[in-house]
Coordinates of C-alpha atoms in Angstrom, one line a residue:
Chain A
V1 CA 0.2 0.0 -0.1
T2 CA 1.5 3.4 -1.0
L3 CA 1.0 6.5 0.1
S4 CA -1.2 8.2 -2.5
E5 CA -3.8 5.0 -2.4
G6 CA -4.4 5.6 1.5
A7 CA -4.4 9.0 0.8
R8 CA -7.1 8.4 -1.5
A9 CA -8.7 5.8 -0.2
G10 CA -11.7 6.9 2.4
T11 CA -12.9 5.2 5.2
G12 CA -13.3 2.0 3.1
R13 CA -9.7 1.3 3.1
E14 CA -9.0 2.7 6.9
L15 CA -11.8 0.3 8.1
G16 CA -9.1 -2.2 7.0
M17 CA -6.4 -1.3 8.9
L18 CA -7.4 -3.2 11.9
D19 CA -7.9 -6.2 9.6
S20 CA -5.0 -6.4 7.5
L21 CA -2.4 -5.7 10.5
L22 CA -1.6 -9.5 10.3
S23 CA -0.6 -8.8 6.2
L24 CA 2.3 -7.2 6.6
G25 CA 3.8 -9.4 8.8
G26 CA 7.1 -9.4 11.3
L27 CA 6.6 -8.0 14.8
V28 CA 2.8 -6.5 16.1
L29 CA 2.7 -5.8 18.8
L30 CA -1.0 -5.4 21.7
R31 CA 0.2 -3.7 23.7
D32 CA -3.2 -3.5 27.0
S33 CA -3.7 -1.6 30.3
V34 CA -6.6 -3.8 33.3
E35 CA -9.1 -1.8 32.5
W36 CA -8.6 -2.5 28.7
E37 CA -7.8 -6.3 27.9
G38 CA -6.2 -7.9 24.8
R39 CA -6.6 -11.5 25.0
S40 CA -10.1 -10.9 23.3
L41 CA -8.2 -9.2 20.2
L42 CA -5.0 -11.6 20.3
K43 CA -7.8 -14.4 19.7
A44 CA -10.0 -12.5 17.6
L45 CA -6.7 -12.0 14.9
V46 CA -5.1 -15.6 16.2
K47 CA -9.2 -17.2 14.5
K48 CA -7.8 -14.1 11.1
S49 CA -4.9 -16.0 10.2
A50 CA -6.5 -19.3 10.9
L51 CA -9.0 -18.7 8.8
C52 CA -6.6 -17.3 6.1
G53 CA -5.2 -21.0 6.3
E54 CA -2.4 -20.1 8.0
Q55 CA -1.1 -22.6 10.6
V56 CA -0.3 -20.5 13.4
H57 CA 0.7 -21.7 16.9
I58 CA 0.5 -20.1 21.2
L59 CA 3.2 -20.1 23.3
G60 CA 0.9 -19.7 26.3
C61 CA 2.6 -19.0 29.4
E62 CA -0.9 -16.9 31.0
V63 CA -4.1 -19.1 30.8
S64 CA -4.5 -22.6 30.4
E65 CA -5.0 -24.5 26.6
E66 CA -8.3 -25.2 26.7
E67 CA -9.2 -21.7 28.2
F68 CA -7.3 -19.5 25.2
R69 CA -9.8 -22.0 22.6
E70 CA -12.5 -21.8 24.9
G71 CA -14.5 -20.4 21.7
F72 CA -13.3 -21.1 18.9
D73 CA -15.0 -24.0 16.5
S74 CA -13.4 -27.1 15.7
N75 CA -11.8 -26.3 12.3
I76 CA -10.5 -23.6 14.2
N77 CA -8.5 -25.6 17.1
N78 CA -7.1 -28.1 14.2
R79 CA -5.5 -25.3 13.1
L80 CA -3.7 -23.7 16.2
V81 CA -0.8 -25.5 18.3
Y82 CA -1.0 -24.7 21.2
H83 CA 2.7 -24.7 23.2
D84 CA 1.8 -25.0 27.1
F85 CA 3.8 -23.3 29.2
F86 CA 1.1 -22.3 32.2
R87 CA 0.8 -25.4 34.5
D88 CA 4.7 -24.8 35.0
P89 CA 6.0 -23.3 33.7
L90 CA 8.9 -22.6 36.1
N91 CA 9.8 -26.9 36.2
W92 CA 8.2 -27.2 40.1
S93 CA 7.1 -30.4 40.4
K94 CA 10.8 -31.0 38.1
T95 CA 8.7 -34.0 36.0
E96 CA 10.3 -34.8 33.1
E97 CA 6.9 -33.3 31.0
A98 CA 9.1 -30.1 30.9
L99 CA 9.3 -28.2 27.3
P100 CA 12.7 -28.5 26.8
G101 CA 14.5 -24.4 26.1
G102 CA 11.9 -23.1 27.3
P103 CA 9.7 -21.1 25.7
L104 CA 12.8 -19.2 23.1
G105 CA 13.6 -22.7 23.1
A106 CA 9.8 -23.0 21.4
L107 CA 9.7 -20.4 19.5
R108 CA 13.2 -21.4 17.9
A109 CA 11.5 -24.9 17.3
I110 CA 9.5 -23.3 15.2
C111 CA 11.2 -21.2 12.9
K112 CA 13.5 -24.6 11.9
R113 CA 9.7 -26.5 11.0
T114 CA 10.0 -27.3 7.5
D115 CA 7.2 -26.3 5.6
P116 CA 7.7 -23.3 4.2
G117 CA 3.9 -21.6 4.3
P118 CA 3.4 -18.5 6.1
V119 CA 3.1 -18.8 10.0
T120 CA 1.8 -17.0 12.3
I121 CA 2.9 -17.3 15.7
A122 CA 1.2 -15.8 18.8
L123 CA 2.1 -14.8 22.7
D124 CA 1.1 -15.1 25.5
S125 CA 2.2 -13.3 27.4
L126 CA 4.6 -11.1 26.0
S127 CA 5.5 -9.4 29.1
W128 CA 5.6 -12.8 30.4
L129 CA 8.6 -13.0 28.9
L130 CA 10.0 -9.9 29.7
L131 CA 9.4 -10.5 33.9
H132 CA 11.2 -14.0 33.4
L133 CA 14.1 -13.5 30.6
P134 CA 16.3 -10.9 30.4
C135 CA 15.3 -8.5 28.0
T136 CA 18.0 -8.5 25.6
T137 CA 18.0 -12.0 25.3
L138 CA 14.0 -12.0 24.5
C139 CA 14.9 -8.8 22.0
Q140 CA 17.4 -10.5 19.6
A141 CA 14.9 -13.2 19.4
L142 CA 12.5 -11.9 18.3
H143 CA 14.4 -9.6 16.5
A144 CA 15.7 -13.4 14.3
V145 CA 12.6 -14.1 14.4
S146 CA 10.2 -11.5 12.2
H147 CA 13.3 -11.3 10.4
Q148 CA 13.4 -14.7 9.0
D149 CA 12.9 -14.4 5.3
S150 CA 16.8 -12.1 5.5
C151 CA 18.6 -15.0 7.6
P152 CA 21.9 -15.2 5.5
G153 CA 23.0 -19.0 4.6
D154 CA 18.9 -20.9 4.6
S155 CA 18.7 -21.5 0.9
S156 CA 15.5 -23.7 1.3
P157 CA 12.8 -20.6 0.7
V158 CA 10.4 -19.9 4.1
G159 CA 7.2 -17.7 4.5
K160 CA 6.3 -14.9 5.9
V161 CA 6.2 -15.4 9.9
S162 CA 3.6 -12.8 11.7
V163 CA 5.0 -13.0 15.5
L164 CA 1.3 -11.7 17.4
G165 CA 3.1 -10.4 20.6
L166 CA 1.0 -9.5 24.3
L167 CA 2.2 -6.4 26.0
H168 CA 0.9 -6.0 29.7
E169 CA 1.9 -2.3 29.4
E170 CA 1.2 -1.5 33.4
L171 CA 4.2 -4.5 34.1
H172 CA 7.4 -2.2 32.5
G173 CA 9.4 0.3 32.7
P174 CA 10.6 2.5 30.0
G175 CA 13.2 1.1 28.7
P176 CA 12.1 -3.0 27.9
V177 CA 8.5 -1.6 26.4
G178 CA 10.5 1.4 24.3
A179 CA 12.9 -1.4 23.1
L180 CA 10.3 -4.0 22.1
S181 CA 8.4 -1.0 20.1
S182 CA 11.2 0.2 17.8
L183 CA 11.4 -4.4 17.7
A184 CA 7.5 -4.3 16.0
Q185 CA 6.4 -3.2 13.3
T186 CA 2.6 -2.5 14.1
E187 CA 1.6 -1.2 17.6
V188 CA -2.0 -0.9 18.4
T189 CA -2.3 0.0 22.1
L190 CA -6.0 -0.5 22.9
G191 CA -8.4 1.6 25.2
G192 CA -11.5 3.0 24.4
T193 CA -14.2 4.5 27.1
K194 CA -17.2 4.3 28.1
G195 CA -18.4 0.7 27.1
Q196 CA -16.1 0.8 23.6
A197 CA -13.0 -0.4 23.3
S198 CA -10.5 1.1 19.9
A199 CA -7.3 0.6 18.6
H200 CA -4.9 3.2 18.8
I201 CA -2.7 1.4 15.2
L202 CA 0.4 2.8 14.3
C203 CA 1.7 0.5 11.4
R204 CA 6.1 0.9 10.2
R205 CA 6.4 0.1 6.1
P206 CA 9.6 -0.2 6.0
R207 CA 10.7 3.2 3.1
Q208 CA 6.9 5.0 4.4
R209 CA 6.5 7.3 6.8
P210 CA 4.1 5.8 9.7
T211 CA 1.2 5.3 9.8
D212 CA -1.3 6.6 12.5
Q213 CA -5.0 5.8 13.6
T214 CA -7.5 4.3 16.2
Q215 CA -9.6 2.2 15.3
W216 CA -13.2 1.5 17.4
F217 CA -14.4 -2.0 17.8
S218 CA -15.9 -5.0 19.4
I219 CA -15.2 -8.4 19.2
L220 CA -18.2 -11.1 18.8
P221 CA -17.9 -14.3 21.0
D222 CA -16.9 -15.6 18.2
F223 CA -13.8 -14.0 18.3
S224 CA -14.7 -12.1 15.0
L225 CA -13.4 -8.4 14.6
D226 CA -17.0 -5.8 14.1
L227 CA -15.3 -2.7 13.3
Q228 CA -17.5 0.3 14.4
E229 CA -17.4 4.1 13.4
G230 CA -17.4 5.1 16.8
P231 CA -18.8 5.9 19.9
S232 CA -22.1 8.0 19.4
V233 CA -21.9 10.8 20.5
E234 CA -25.2 11.7 22.9
S235 CA -23.0 9.4 25.0
Q236 CA -19.6 11.8 24.6
P237 CA -19.2 13.6 27.4
C238 CA -19.8 17.8 26.4
S239 CA -21.2 21.1 28.1
D240 CA -24.6 21.0 28.1
P241 CA -24.3 23.3 24.4
H242 CA -28.1 25.0 25.8
I243 CA -26.3 27.1 28.8
P244 CA -23.4 29.7 27.2
P245 CA -20.6 30.2 29.4
V246 CA -20.3 32.8 32.3
D247 CA -18.3 35.5 32.0
P248 CA -17.2 36.9 34.9
T249 CA -15.6 40.2 34.6
T250 CA -19.2 41.3 33.4
H251 CA -20.9 42.1 37.2
L252 CA -17.7 43.3 38.8
T253 CA -17.0 46.8 41.7
F254 CA -14.0 47.6 40.6
N255 CA -12.6 48.5 37.6
L256 CA -10.5 45.5 35.3
H257 CA -10.2 47.7 32.1
L258 CA -7.6 50.1 31.5
S259 CA -9.0 53.6 29.3
K260 CA -6.7 54.2 26.2
K261 CA -5.6 57.0 27.8
E262 CA -4.3 55.1 30.5
R263 CA -2.8 52.4 28.5
E264 CA -0.7 55.4 26.6
A265 CA 0.3 56.3 29.7
R266 CA 1.3 53.5 31.4
D267 CA 2.9 52.2 28.0
S268 CA 5.0 55.1 28.0
L269 CA 6.3 55.3 31.8
I270 CA 10.2 54.8 32.3
L271 CA 11.1 51.9 34.7
P272 CA 13.0 53.0 38.1
F273 CA 16.1 51.7 37.3
Q274 CA 16.0 51.2 32.8
F275 CA 19.1 52.7 32.8
S276 CA 18.8 55.3 29.9
S277 CA 22.1 57.7 28.6
E278 CA 19.8 61.0 29.4
K279 CA 18.9 59.9 33.2
Q280 CA 23.3 58.7 33.1
Q281 CA 24.3 61.9 32.5
A282 CA 22.1 63.8 34.7
L283 CA 23.1 61.7 38.0
L284 CA 27.0 62.5 36.8
R285 CA 26.0 66.2 36.6
P286 CA 23.9 68.3 39.8
R287 CA 22.0 70.4 38.7
P288 CA 22.6 73.8 38.3
G289 CA 21.5 75.8 41.5
Q290 CA 20.6 72.7 43.2
A291 CA 22.6 73.7 46.3
T292 CA 24.1 71.7 48.6
S293 CA 21.9 69.9 51.3
H294 CA 21.0 71.1 55.3
I295 CA 19.9 69.6 57.6
F296 CA 17.7 71.7 59.9
Y297 CA 17.2 70.4 63.1
E298 CA 15.5 71.9 66.4
P299 CA 16.3 70.5 69.8
D300 CA 13.7 69.4 72.0
A301 CA 13.4 70.6 75.8
Y302 CA 14.4 67.5 77.0
D303 CA 17.7 67.4 75.0
D304 CA 21.4 67.6 76.8
L305 CA 23.7 69.4 74.4
D306 CA 26.2 68.9 75.3
Q307 CA 29.4 68.8 73.2
E308 CA 32.0 66.1 74.8
D309 CA 32.3 63.7 73.3
P310 CA 31.1 60.7 75.9
D311 CA 33.6 57.9 75.6
D312 CA 36.4 60.8 76.2
D313 CA 36.7 59.3 79.0
L314 CA 37.2 55.7 78.3
D315 CA 40.6 54.5 78.5
I316 CA 40.8 52.3 76.1
Chain B
M1 CA -20.1 -12.1 54.8
F2 CA -22.6 -9.0 54.4
V3 CA -25.3 -9.4 52.4
E4 CA -25.0 -6.1 50.5
L5 CA -22.1 -6.5 49.4
N6 CA -23.4 -9.7 47.9
N7 CA -26.3 -8.2 46.0
L8 CA -23.7 -5.9 44.2
L9 CA -21.9 -9.0 43.6
N10 CA -24.2 -11.3 42.2
T11 CA -23.7 -14.1 44.1
T12 CA -24.2 -15.7 46.8
P13 CA -22.5 -19.1 48.6
D14 CA -25.0 -21.4 47.5
R15 CA -24.5 -20.1 43.6
A16 CA -21.1 -19.3 43.4
E17 CA -18.9 -19.2 40.1
Q18 CA -15.6 -21.8 40.6
G19 CA -12.2 -21.5 38.8
K20 CA -12.2 -17.0 39.3
L21 CA -9.4 -15.1 41.2
T22 CA -10.5 -12.5 42.9
L23 CA -8.4 -9.5 44.0
L24 CA -9.0 -7.6 46.5
C25 CA -6.7 -4.2 46.8
D26 CA -7.2 -0.6 48.6
A27 CA -5.7 2.4 49.0
K28 CA -4.9 4.4 51.2
T29 CA -8.0 3.2 53.6
D30 CA -8.5 0.1 55.4
G31 CA -9.7 -3.1 53.1
S32 CA -9.7 -6.0 55.2
F33 CA -13.3 -5.7 55.9
L34 CA -13.4 -8.1 52.2
V35 CA -11.5 -10.7 54.0
H36 CA -13.6 -11.0 57.0
H37 CA -16.4 -11.5 53.5
F38 CA -14.3 -13.6 52.0
L39 CA -13.7 -15.8 54.3
S40 CA -17.4 -15.6 55.8
F41 CA -18.7 -16.1 52.4
Y42 CA -17.1 -19.2 51.5
L43 CA -17.4 -21.3 54.9
K44 CA -21.3 -20.7 54.2
A45 CA -20.9 -22.4 51.3
N46 CA -19.3 -24.7 52.6
C47 CA -15.1 -25.0 50.7
K48 CA -12.4 -25.7 52.0
V49 CA -11.2 -22.8 52.1
C50 CA -6.8 -22.7 52.9
F51 CA -6.2 -19.0 54.1
V52 CA -2.3 -17.6 55.0
A53 CA -2.5 -14.9 56.8
L54 CA 0.2 -13.1 57.1
F55 CA -1.3 -9.9 58.7
Q56 CA -3.4 -10.7 61.4
S57 CA -3.4 -13.4 64.3
F58 CA -5.8 -16.1 64.4
S59 CA -7.6 -15.0 67.2
H60 CA -7.7 -11.2 65.0
Y61 CA -10.4 -13.0 62.7
N62 CA -11.9 -15.3 65.0
I63 CA -13.4 -12.3 66.8
V64 CA -14.9 -10.6 63.1
G65 CA -15.9 -14.1 61.8
Q66 CA -18.2 -14.4 65.2
K67 CA -19.4 -11.1 64.5
L68 CA -20.1 -12.7 60.6
G69 CA -21.4 -16.0 61.7
V70 CA -18.6 -18.2 61.3
N71 CA -16.3 -19.9 63.6
L72 CA -13.4 -20.2 62.3
T73 CA -12.0 -22.1 65.4
V74 CA -15.0 -25.2 64.7
A75 CA -13.8 -24.6 61.0
R76 CA -9.6 -25.4 61.4
E77 CA -10.9 -28.1 63.9
R78 CA -13.4 -29.7 60.9
G79 CA -10.8 -30.0 59.3
Q80 CA -12.5 -27.0 56.5
L81 CA -10.7 -25.2 56.9
V82 CA -6.6 -24.5 57.3
F83 CA -5.0 -22.1 58.5
L84 CA -0.8 -20.8 58.1
E85 CA -0.7 -18.5 61.0
G86 CA 2.0 -16.0 60.1
L87 CA 3.1 -14.5 62.8
K88 CA 3.6 -17.5 64.4
S89 CA 5.2 -19.8 62.3
A90 CA 7.7 -17.2 61.9
V91 CA 9.2 -18.1 64.6
D92 CA 8.5 -22.1 64.1
V93 CA 11.1 -21.2 60.7
F94 CA 13.8 -21.2 63.5
F95 CA 12.7 -23.0 65.7
Q96 CA 11.8 -26.1 63.7
T97 CA 13.5 -29.7 63.2
Q98 CA 14.7 -29.0 59.2
E99 CA 13.2 -31.8 58.3
E100 CA 10.9 -30.6 55.7
P101 CA 10.6 -27.6 53.9
H102 CA 8.7 -24.6 56.1
P103 CA 6.4 -22.9 54.1
L104 CA 7.8 -19.9 54.8
Q105 CA 11.4 -21.8 54.6
F106 CA 13.0 -18.4 52.5
L107 CA 12.9 -16.2 55.9
R108 CA 15.6 -18.1 56.8
E109 CA 17.6 -18.0 53.5
A110 CA 19.9 -15.1 52.4
N111 CA 19.1 -15.0 48.3
A112 CA 15.7 -17.3 48.7
G113 CA 14.9 -17.4 45.1
N114 CA 11.2 -18.6 44.7
L115 CA 8.4 -19.0 47.4
K116 CA 7.4 -23.1 45.9
P117 CA 7.9 -24.3 49.7
L118 CA 5.0 -22.0 50.2
F119 CA 3.0 -23.0 46.9
E120 CA 3.5 -27.3 48.3
F121 CA 1.3 -26.4 51.7
V122 CA -1.0 -24.5 50.1
R123 CA -1.3 -27.4 47.4
E124 CA -1.2 -30.2 49.8
A125 CA -3.2 -28.2 51.9
L126 CA -6.1 -28.2 49.4
K127 CA -5.1 -31.3 47.4
P128 CA -9.1 -33.5 46.8
V129 CA -9.0 -36.4 50.0
D130 CA -8.1 -39.8 47.6
G131 CA -11.1 -42.2 49.8
G132 CA -14.2 -41.3 48.2
E133 CA -16.4 -38.8 50.6
A134 CA -16.4 -34.9 49.3
R135 CA -17.5 -33.2 52.1
W136 CA -16.7 -30.0 50.3
T137 CA -17.8 -28.2 47.4
Y138 CA -15.2 -27.0 45.8
P139 CA -11.5 -26.1 47.3
V140 CA -10.4 -22.0 48.2
L141 CA -7.4 -20.1 49.0
L142 CA -7.0 -16.3 50.0
V143 CA -4.1 -14.7 51.1
D144 CA -3.9 -11.9 53.4
D145 CA -1.5 -10.0 52.5
L146 CA 0.9 -10.2 49.6
S147 CA 2.2 -7.1 50.0
V148 CA 3.8 -8.7 53.4
L149 CA 6.1 -10.8 50.6
L150 CA 8.2 -8.5 49.1
S151 CA 8.5 -6.7 52.7
L152 CA 9.9 -9.7 53.3
G153 CA 12.1 -9.8 50.8
M154 CA 10.6 -11.6 48.3
G155 CA 10.6 -10.4 44.7
A156 CA 7.8 -8.9 43.0
V157 CA 8.2 -11.5 39.7
A158 CA 8.7 -14.5 42.7
V159 CA 5.5 -13.1 44.3
L160 CA 3.7 -13.2 40.7
D161 CA 5.6 -16.8 39.8
F162 CA 3.4 -17.7 42.7
I163 CA -0.2 -16.9 42.3
H164 CA 0.8 -18.9 38.5
Y165 CA 1.2 -22.3 40.1
C166 CA -1.8 -21.1 42.1
R167 CA -3.9 -20.0 40.6
A168 CA -3.3 -22.8 37.6
T169 CA -3.7 -25.9 40.4
V170 CA -5.8 -23.9 42.9
C171 CA -8.2 -22.5 39.6
W172 CA -7.6 -24.8 36.8
E173 CA -6.7 -28.0 38.4
L174 CA -8.9 -27.8 40.7
K175 CA -12.0 -25.3 39.7
G176 CA -11.9 -24.0 43.1
N177 CA -11.3 -20.2 43.4
M178 CA -8.8 -17.8 44.9
V179 CA -9.1 -14.3 46.6
I180 CA -5.7 -11.3 47.0
L181 CA -5.4 -8.9 48.8
V182 CA -2.5 -6.2 47.8
H183 CA -2.3 -3.2 49.1
D184 CA -2.1 0.0 46.7
S185 CA 1.2 2.2 47.9
G186 CA -0.8 5.1 46.0
D187 CA 1.3 7.8 45.7
V188 CA 4.3 6.2 47.1
E189 CA 7.6 5.4 44.9
D190 CA 7.4 1.7 45.2
E191 CA 8.0 -0.3 41.9
E192 CA 7.8 -3.5 43.3
N193 CA 4.0 -2.8 44.1
D194 CA 3.4 -1.9 41.3
I195 CA 4.4 -4.8 39.5
L196 CA 2.9 -7.0 41.7
L197 CA -0.8 -5.0 41.5
N198 CA -0.3 -4.9 38.1
G199 CA 0.1 -8.5 38.0
V200 CA -2.4 -10.0 40.2
S201 CA -4.6 -8.0 38.6
H202 CA -4.1 -8.7 34.5
Q203 CA -5.0 -12.6 35.9
S204 CA -8.1 -11.4 37.6
H205 CA -10.9 -12.3 37.1
L206 CA -12.8 -9.4 39.2
I207 CA -11.6 -7.0 41.2
L208 CA -13.0 -4.8 44.5
R209 CA -10.4 -1.8 44.6
A210 CA -11.6 -0.3 48.3
E211 CA -10.6 3.5 48.4
G212 CA -10.8 6.2 50.7
L213 CA -12.6 10.0 50.5
A214 CA -10.5 12.3 48.0
T215 CA -11.5 15.0 50.4
G216 CA -10.3 12.0 53.6
F217 CA -11.7 11.8 56.3
C218 CA -15.6 11.4 57.0
R219 CA -17.8 9.7 60.1
D220 CA -20.2 8.9 57.9
V221 CA -18.4 7.2 55.3
H222 CA -16.4 5.2 55.0
G223 CA -14.6 4.9 51.5
Q224 CA -15.5 3.7 48.0
L225 CA -15.6 0.6 46.7
R226 CA -15.2 0.2 42.6
I227 CA -15.6 -3.0 40.9
L228 CA -14.2 -3.9 38.3
W229 CA -15.5 -7.3 36.1
R230 CA -13.3 -8.7 33.8
R231 CA -11.8 -12.1 31.4
P232 CA -15.0 -12.7 30.6
S233 CA -15.0 -16.4 29.2
Q234 CA -17.0 -14.4 26.5
P235 CA -16.2 -11.8 25.3
T236 CA -19.7 -8.9 25.5
A237 CA -21.0 -6.9 23.0
Q238 CA -20.6 -4.0 26.2
R239 CA -16.9 -4.3 27.9
D240 CA -15.7 -5.1 31.3
Q241 CA -18.0 -3.2 32.9
S242 CA -16.7 -1.4 36.4
L243 CA -19.3 0.0 39.1
T244 CA -18.2 2.8 42.1
Y245 CA -20.5 2.6 46.1
Q246 CA -19.6 4.1 48.0
Y247 CA -19.6 2.0 52.1
K248 CA -20.5 2.5 55.2
I249 CA -18.4 0.7 58.0
Q250 CA -20.9 -0.7 60.8
D251 CA -20.0 -3.3 63.7
K252 CA -21.8 -6.4 62.0
S253 CA -22.7 -5.2 58.5
V254 CA -21.5 -2.5 55.9
S255 CA -23.6 -0.6 54.0
F256 CA -23.5 0.4 50.0
F257 CA -24.9 2.8 48.8
A258 CA -24.3 5.2 45.5
K259 CA -22.2 7.6 44.7
G260 CA -23.5 11.2 47.4
M261 CA -26.5 8.8 48.5
S262 CA -25.0 8.3 52.4
P263 CA -28.5 8.7 54.6
A264 CA -26.5 11.2 56.4
V265 CA -26.7 13.6 53.4
L266 CA -30.2 13.0 52.2

């Protein structure tokens, strides 16, 4: 999609931006918060990939396989491969069931696959990985996965890899989030108002200016995306148009304004510490006719006019 | 249990949902009345309750429980309640023989990495007893409160891992419920507590947040309760609902009313 195409198109192309997230490939960051959760959107995008015929791998660290698969019908569930890191991610039960290499090992194993079709990997969640793995290791792994087609020494043609990462914004500082953001081709930040969810989508296409757009949506019970125009006007909070805003300066007992003459007089006033050359000369040369100053003193009745210095008798 | 709170949450001991994690948090006020509510709620629902009580002593909860109609001593003797009294057993860590890891083993270790012994204690307490007869409906884990673990030196990620494992066992495997209290430090710069609070928030199905009033202390309105429902099993057209009520705590009950509608004001 070139820029001119995007500019020409109307709402039809804009509505499609959320739909076409996966077609770009690379890392798609889904940033959610406590109030606006992102797992439903993640599942909706996973369903979309599965319906397109892609193979979908899910690294499940936060919810059980049952819970993730809930709501999907069987033809979608057949295309989902769930790597379970929910039941025993840290190997506390000390059984042999633990998947070797942990989540990153599983991620690399997915990429070493032999079949060349497109693949979507859903990370549920990227926050869990970021809390348990060093940020640099995780970023290197994500970079290697999402830029696989440019990997040297790989003779077999490999299909497009899309990585959907669910990130809980409040859990991490700006450093790690910034690092992941710079790796991502697309960032979707979830938000909304009053029961209506929105997605702010920031798309970075190579050799093009980043584009961003806000899309209102809702997720239907079968996890399909329902794109919407936005909250209805009546529900938006705004001031009542029938009551005009009150001007508090109308009925005052004192005057807040200056007349024209007063304003001119104020503007032409020279500030006392503003030095102009005339003022400087006037201070250096005493004006002719200005006598030296006198002090006039009227003694009180009780004043003692003794001319002697009272400290004379001190023998220091 | 507070009947008015049950009405707000649209639940009763007979028909409570299972497999849910409820987060209680309090900011600038004391949210422990919610802990007492859920303790008596689940005991009345005939659940097997494991209570990790790190904040107060057993007698404290017992006294309040009796006002709410449950007897913790009897429940403990019957085997319905497994009570880990943190204040007392913390001392046992140092004076007990080292046969098996104590649930609060991390107090002894200089570099305790995880809360695995505490998790194993919980799992042992709530595992279904072999023998056929199911005396209790479903297991419930209650923790008061999680911020104490941070104060005792555990990292936020270690505590989150503990909650994760408890959730996997209690909520998913045993189809029980969890109720966790975490304090919200508010303005104080406590990054670890924020990570803990947000991490548990993201894992929870229901968040009850007790806040002090923004205008300060009031005799007739003790605070404000925000209720947030998350993670419905099916996404509904209307997103996560959030309700806010104000409350007043009395001797044996708590009354709730809409904002600004306190009986003292009307």
